[in-house]
C-alpha positions in Angstrom: 21.3 1.0 4.8 20.0 -1.9 2.7 16.2 -2.0 2.9 13.1 -4.5 1.5 10.1 -1.9 0.3 6.9 -3.6 -0.7 6.2 -2.7 -4.4 2.7 -3.8 -5.3 0.9 -3.7 -8.7 -2.5 -3.1 -9.7 -4.7 -3.8 -12.9 -4.9 0.0 -14.0 -6.1 1.6 -11.0 -2.1 2.3 -9.8 -3.2 6.2 -8.9 -6.2 5.5 -7.7 -4.9 3.0 -4.8 -2.1 4.6 -4.1 -3.6 9.0 -3.8 -5.9 6.2 -1.6 -2.2 5.2 0.4 -1.3 8.9 0.4 -4.1 10.0 2.1 -4.3 7.9 4.6 -0.6 7.1 5.4 0.6 11.0 4.5 3.1 11.7 2.8 5.4 12.6 -1.2 3.9 10.8 -4.1 5.3 10.8 -7.1 4.0 9.2 -10.3 5.0 8.1 -13.5 2.8 7.5 -16.8 4.6 4.9 -19.3 4.2 7.7 -21.7 5.7 10.2 -19.3 8.7 7.8 -19.6 11.5 7.3 -22.3 10.4 3.7 -22.5 6.5 5.3 -24.6 7.5 4.8 -27.7 7.9 0.8 -27.0 4.9 0.5 -25.2 0.7 0.5 -27.2 -0.7 4.3 -27.2 -4.0 3.1 -25.2 -1.2 1.8 -22.3 0.4 5.3 -21.8 -1.7 6.0 -19.2 -0.9 3.3 -17.2 1.0 3.9 -14.0 4.8 2.7 -15.2 6.6 3.3 -11.5 4.9 5.3 -8.0 6.8 5.9 -5.0 4.8 7.0 -1.6 7.9 8.3 1.5 7.1 9.5 4.7 10.2 9.3 6.5 11.5 6.0 6.5 8.0 4.4 5.4 8.0 3.8 1.2 5.5 2.1 -0.9 6.0 1.5 -3.8 3.8 0.3 -6.8 3.0 0.1 -10.8 0.8 -0.9 -12.9 0.7 -5.0 -14.6 2.4 -4.5 -17.3 1.4 -8.2 -19.1 -1.5 -8.1 -20.7 -1.0 -12.0 -20.8 -1.0 -12.5 -17.4 -3.7 -12.1 -14.7 -2.8 -10.5 -11.6 -3.1 -13.0 -8.8 -3.9 -11.9 -5.2 -2.7 -14.1 -2.6 -3.0 -14.8 0.8 1.2 -15.0 1.5 2.1 -12.0 1.6 0.4 -9.1 4.7 2.0 -5.3 4.4 2.9 -5.2 8.1 2.9 -1.0 9.3 4.3 -1.1 12.5 3.1 2.0 14.1 4.4 4.9 16.8 1.1 6.5 19.2 -2.1 4.1 19.5 -4.0 8.0 17.9 -1.4 6.7 14.9 -2.8 3.4 14.4 -6.2 3.6 14.9 -6.0 6.8 12.0 -4.8 4.1 10.0 -6.9 0.9 11.0 -10.2 3.9 10.1 -8.8 5.1 6.8 -7.3 1.8 5.6 -10.6 -0.3 6.0 -12.9 2.0 5.1 -14.6 0.2 2.6 -12.5 -2.7 2.7 -12.9 -5.4 5.5 -12.3 -5.5 9.2 -10.0 -9.0 9.5 -9.2 -8.7 13.3 -10.3 -6.2 14.9 -8.3 -3.5 16.7 -7.5 -4.4 20.3 -4.8 -5.6 22.9 -2.9 -8.4 22.6 -1.4 -11.3 24.9 2.2 -9.5 23.1 1.1 -6.6 24.5 0.4 -4.4 21.7 -2.3 -2.9 20.1 -3.3 -4.9 16.2 -5.7 -5.5 13.7 -5.5 -7.3 10.4 -7.9 -5.3 7.0 -7.8 -5.2 3.7 -8.2 -2.2 2.2 -10.8 -1.5 -1.0 -8.3 -2.1 -3.5 -7.1 -6.1 -2.0 -4.6 -5.3 -0.3 -3.9 -7.2 2.9 -2.6 -4.4 5.7 -1.8 -6.1 9.7 -1.2 -2.9 11.7 0.9 -2.9 14.7 1.5 -0.6 17.8 3.7 -2.0 20.3 2.9 -0.4 23.8 5.7 0.5 26.0 6.9 -1.9 28.4 7.1 -1.3 32.1 
């Protein structure tokens, strides 16, 4: 099955961010540093603690990330992409809303919508924008 998965970049705090997402979303987290990879010798010693690849999996949910590797090019957080989390239950959306917004910012409160869903937008403490959606059963 072909999929598109978000791949997030961080400025040296990938491990912290992905551990936070694991606490929020659950699942299994795999992390590999540059120093643990076969490519370690190609990088300066001070870069070897950076995360080369992180993978958080929970069922069909897959979130990928790494620390930014190009010191000549800073990460610029834009407003053109949101992570959209489609939830299975009302309890689930409430839990994710509470956890992801902790120490972050609520952009749009969790509320019922005209399209028959519960919906919210939050910016987490790492600056990532999340759209949370729970489609209520159609009557």
